[in-house]
Coordinates of C-alpha atoms in Angstrom, one line a residue:
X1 CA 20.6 1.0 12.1
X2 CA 21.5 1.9 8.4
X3 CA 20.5 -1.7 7.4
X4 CA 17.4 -1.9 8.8
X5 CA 15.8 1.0 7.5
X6 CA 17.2 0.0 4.2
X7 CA 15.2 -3.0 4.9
X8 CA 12.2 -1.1 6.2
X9 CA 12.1 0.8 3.3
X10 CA 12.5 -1.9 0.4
X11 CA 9.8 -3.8 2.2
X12 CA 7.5 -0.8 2.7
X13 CA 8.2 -0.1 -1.2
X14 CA 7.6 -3.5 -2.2
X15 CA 4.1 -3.8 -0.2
X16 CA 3.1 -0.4 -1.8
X17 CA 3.7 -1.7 -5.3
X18 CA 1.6 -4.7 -4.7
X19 CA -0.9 -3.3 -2.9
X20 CA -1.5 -0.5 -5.2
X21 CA -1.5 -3.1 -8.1
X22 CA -4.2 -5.0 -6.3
X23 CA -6.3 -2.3 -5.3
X24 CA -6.4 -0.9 -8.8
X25 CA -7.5 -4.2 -10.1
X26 CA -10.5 -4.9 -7.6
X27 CA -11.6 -1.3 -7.5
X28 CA -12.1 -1.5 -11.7
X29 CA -13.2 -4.9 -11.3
X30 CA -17.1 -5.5 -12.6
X31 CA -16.9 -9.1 -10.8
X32 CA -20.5 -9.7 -10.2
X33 CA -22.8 -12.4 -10.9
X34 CA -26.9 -13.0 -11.0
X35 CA -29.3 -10.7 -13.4
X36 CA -26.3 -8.4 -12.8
X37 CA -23.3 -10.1 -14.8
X38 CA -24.7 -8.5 -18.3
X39 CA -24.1 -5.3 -17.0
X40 CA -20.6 -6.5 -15.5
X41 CA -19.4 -7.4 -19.1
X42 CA -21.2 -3.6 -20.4
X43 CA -19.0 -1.6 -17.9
X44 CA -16.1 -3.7 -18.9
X45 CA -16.2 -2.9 -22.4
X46 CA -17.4 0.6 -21.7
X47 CA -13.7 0.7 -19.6
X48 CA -12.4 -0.6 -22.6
X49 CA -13.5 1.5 -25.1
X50 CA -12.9 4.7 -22.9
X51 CA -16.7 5.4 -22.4
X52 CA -16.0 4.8 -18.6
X53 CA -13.5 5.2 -16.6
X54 CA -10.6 3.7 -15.2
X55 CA -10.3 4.9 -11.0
X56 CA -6.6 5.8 -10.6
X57 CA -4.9 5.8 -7.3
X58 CA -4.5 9.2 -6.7
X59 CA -8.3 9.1 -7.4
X60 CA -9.0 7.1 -4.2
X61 CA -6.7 8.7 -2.3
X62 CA -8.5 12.2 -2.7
X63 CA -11.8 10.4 -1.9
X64 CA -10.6 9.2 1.8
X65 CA -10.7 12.8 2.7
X66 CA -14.0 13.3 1.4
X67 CA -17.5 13.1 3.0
X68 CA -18.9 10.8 1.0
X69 CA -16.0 8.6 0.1
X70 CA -18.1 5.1 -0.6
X71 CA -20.8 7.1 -3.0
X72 CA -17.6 8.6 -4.9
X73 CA -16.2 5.2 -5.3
X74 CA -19.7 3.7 -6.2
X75 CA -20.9 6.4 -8.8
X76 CA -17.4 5.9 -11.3
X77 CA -17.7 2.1 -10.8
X78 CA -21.7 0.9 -9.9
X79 CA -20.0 -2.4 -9.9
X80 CA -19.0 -1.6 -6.0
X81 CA -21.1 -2.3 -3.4
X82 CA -21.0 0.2 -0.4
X83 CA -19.0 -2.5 1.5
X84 CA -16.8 -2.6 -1.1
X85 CA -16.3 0.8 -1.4
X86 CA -15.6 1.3 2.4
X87 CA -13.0 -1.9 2.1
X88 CA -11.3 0.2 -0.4
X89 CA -11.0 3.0 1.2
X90 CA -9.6 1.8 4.6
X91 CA -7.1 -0.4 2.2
X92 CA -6.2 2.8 0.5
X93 CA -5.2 4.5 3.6
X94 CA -3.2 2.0 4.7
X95 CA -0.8 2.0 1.7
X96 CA -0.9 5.5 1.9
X97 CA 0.4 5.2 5.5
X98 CA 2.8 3.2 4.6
X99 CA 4.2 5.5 1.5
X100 CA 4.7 7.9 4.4
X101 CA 6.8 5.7 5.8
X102 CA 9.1 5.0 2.8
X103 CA 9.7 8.6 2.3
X104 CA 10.2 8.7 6.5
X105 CA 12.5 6.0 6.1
X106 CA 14.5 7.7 3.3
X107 CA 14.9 10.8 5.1
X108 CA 16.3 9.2 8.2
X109 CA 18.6 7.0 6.1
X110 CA 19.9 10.5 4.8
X111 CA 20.2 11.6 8.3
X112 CA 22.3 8.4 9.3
X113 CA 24.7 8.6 6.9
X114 CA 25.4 12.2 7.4
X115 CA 26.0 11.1 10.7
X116 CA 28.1 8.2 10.3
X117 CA 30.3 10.7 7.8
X118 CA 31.1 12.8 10.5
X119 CA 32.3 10.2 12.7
X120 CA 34.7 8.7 10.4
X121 CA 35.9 12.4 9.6
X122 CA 35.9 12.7 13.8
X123 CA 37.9 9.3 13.8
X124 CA 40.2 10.5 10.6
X125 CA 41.0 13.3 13.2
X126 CA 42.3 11.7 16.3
X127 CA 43.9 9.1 14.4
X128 CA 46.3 11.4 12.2
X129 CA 49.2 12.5 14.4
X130 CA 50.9 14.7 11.5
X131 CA 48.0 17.6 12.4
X132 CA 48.8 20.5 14.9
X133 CA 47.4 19.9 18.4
X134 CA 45.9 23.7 17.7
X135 CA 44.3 22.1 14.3
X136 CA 43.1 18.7 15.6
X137 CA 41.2 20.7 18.7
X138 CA 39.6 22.9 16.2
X139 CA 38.6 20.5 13.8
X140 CA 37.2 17.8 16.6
X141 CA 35.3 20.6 18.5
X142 CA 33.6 21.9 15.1
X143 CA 32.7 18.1 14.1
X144 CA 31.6 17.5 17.7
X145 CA 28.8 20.5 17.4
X146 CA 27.6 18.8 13.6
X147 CA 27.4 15.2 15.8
X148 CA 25.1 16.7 18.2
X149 CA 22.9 18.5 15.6
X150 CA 22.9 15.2 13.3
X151 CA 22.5 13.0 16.3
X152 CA 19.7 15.1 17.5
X153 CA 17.9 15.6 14.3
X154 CA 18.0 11.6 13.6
X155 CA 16.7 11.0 16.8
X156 CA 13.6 13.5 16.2
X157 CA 12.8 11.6 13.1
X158 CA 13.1 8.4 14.1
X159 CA 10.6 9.5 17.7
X160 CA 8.5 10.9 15.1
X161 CA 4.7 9.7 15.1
X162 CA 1.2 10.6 13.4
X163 CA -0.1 13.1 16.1
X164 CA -3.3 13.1 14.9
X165 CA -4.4 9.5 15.4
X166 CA -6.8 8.8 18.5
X167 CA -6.7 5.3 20.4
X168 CA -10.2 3.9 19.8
X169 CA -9.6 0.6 22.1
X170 CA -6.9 -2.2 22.2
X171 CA -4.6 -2.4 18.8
X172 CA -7.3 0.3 17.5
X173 CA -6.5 3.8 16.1
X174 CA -8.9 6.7 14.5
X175 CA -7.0 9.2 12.2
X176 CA -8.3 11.8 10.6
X177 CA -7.9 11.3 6.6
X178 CA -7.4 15.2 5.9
X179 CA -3.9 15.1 7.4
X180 CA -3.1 11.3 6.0
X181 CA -4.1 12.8 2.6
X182 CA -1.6 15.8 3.2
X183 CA 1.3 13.9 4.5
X184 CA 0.9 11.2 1.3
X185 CA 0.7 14.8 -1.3
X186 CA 3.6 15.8 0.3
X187 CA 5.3 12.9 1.4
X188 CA 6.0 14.2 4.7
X189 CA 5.0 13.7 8.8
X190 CA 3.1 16.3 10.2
X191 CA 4.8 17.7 13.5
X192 CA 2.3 17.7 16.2
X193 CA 2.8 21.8 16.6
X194 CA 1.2 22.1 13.3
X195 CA -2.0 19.5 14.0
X196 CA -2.3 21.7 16.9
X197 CA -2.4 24.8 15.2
X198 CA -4.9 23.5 12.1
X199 CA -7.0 21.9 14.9
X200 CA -7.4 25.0 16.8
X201 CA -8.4 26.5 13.4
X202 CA -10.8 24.6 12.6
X203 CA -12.2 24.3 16.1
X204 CA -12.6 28.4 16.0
X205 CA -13.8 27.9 12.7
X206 CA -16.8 25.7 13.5
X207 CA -17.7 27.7 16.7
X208 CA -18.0 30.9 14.4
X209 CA -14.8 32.8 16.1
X210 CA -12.1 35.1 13.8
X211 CA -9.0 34.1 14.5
X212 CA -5.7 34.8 12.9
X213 CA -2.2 33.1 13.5
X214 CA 0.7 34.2 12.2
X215 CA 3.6 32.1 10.6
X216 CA 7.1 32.7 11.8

């Protein structure tokens, strides 16, 4: 299991890298042609010279979560068409997604190790006949309770999913960007206790209710 997500996560990492890479360069692109290509070559050197500028990542991320995400996109580059813009956007959120997933992958990878420590030390135990019986039973019942915890907590990772994402028909999903945009700031998975509770807030919200939760 160790290996694997050691593999998950240098492939997720190396598909981020490229996909960021590539994104970045068609998003400041000016690739155009027609009575348009003059003004192509004026935004490029504009780029160049720092009278416009050049969209960052982070940039596009923030714009997935906003309401008008194409315009945002169109008005720092005109280059873009709407379609463009929207293409952009949808490829934004999927790297993002799969960011999460490197720093998901990395924390159960933490998890699994931790575990596997325990075991050897468990092993080391029963194995090592120069210990007192008294010893060896307190030692095994202590690492016994961390192996359930560790165990327990790996499993909750690795079961984890993105609560908030709606099946819109066969192999298609709807998310809502807010909490994509959240998780990739934070580099974390939402649990679906706390897309409840913002849900629920914003659902009271909208219907003009007070409401008040409070944090324990």
């Amino acid at each position: 299991m160790i290996r694997a997500l050691e593999m998950l996560r240098d492939k997720d990492t190396a598909i981020v890298r490229g996909g960021m890479e590539e994104l970045l360069a068609y998003c400041n692109s000016s690739t155009t042609g027609g009575d348009s290509e003059i003004q192509a070559i004026g935004h490029i050197l504009k780029q160049k010279a720092g009278a416009e500028v050049s969209i960052e990542f982070a940039f596009i991320a923030a714009t997935t979560a906003a309401a008008d995400s194409t315009g945002d996109l169109c008005l720092y580059n005109p280059m873009l068409s709407p379609l463009d813009a929207d293409g952009l956007s949808c490829a934004a959120m999927l790297l993002m997604m799969t960011a999460n997933r490197v720093t998901h992958a990395i924390l159960a990878l933490q998890q699994a190790r931790g575990l596997l420590k325990v075991l050897k030390q468990m092993h080391t135990i029963v194995i090592n006949p120069e210990e007192s019986s008294t010893l060896q039973a307190a030692g095994l019942e202590r690492l016994q309770k961390e192996v359930l915890t560790q165990s327990d907590n790996l499993a909750v990772t690795l079961a984890m999913r993105r609560d908030y994402t709606v099946t819109s028909g066969p192999g298609l999903f709807e998310i809502d960007p807010r909490f994509l945009l959240f998780e990739f700031c934070h580099g974390l998975l939402l649990r679906p206790s706390q897309v409840q509770l913002v849900t629920k807030l914003l659902a009271e919200m909208e219907a003009g209710h007070s409401v008040c939760h409070q944090m324990i």
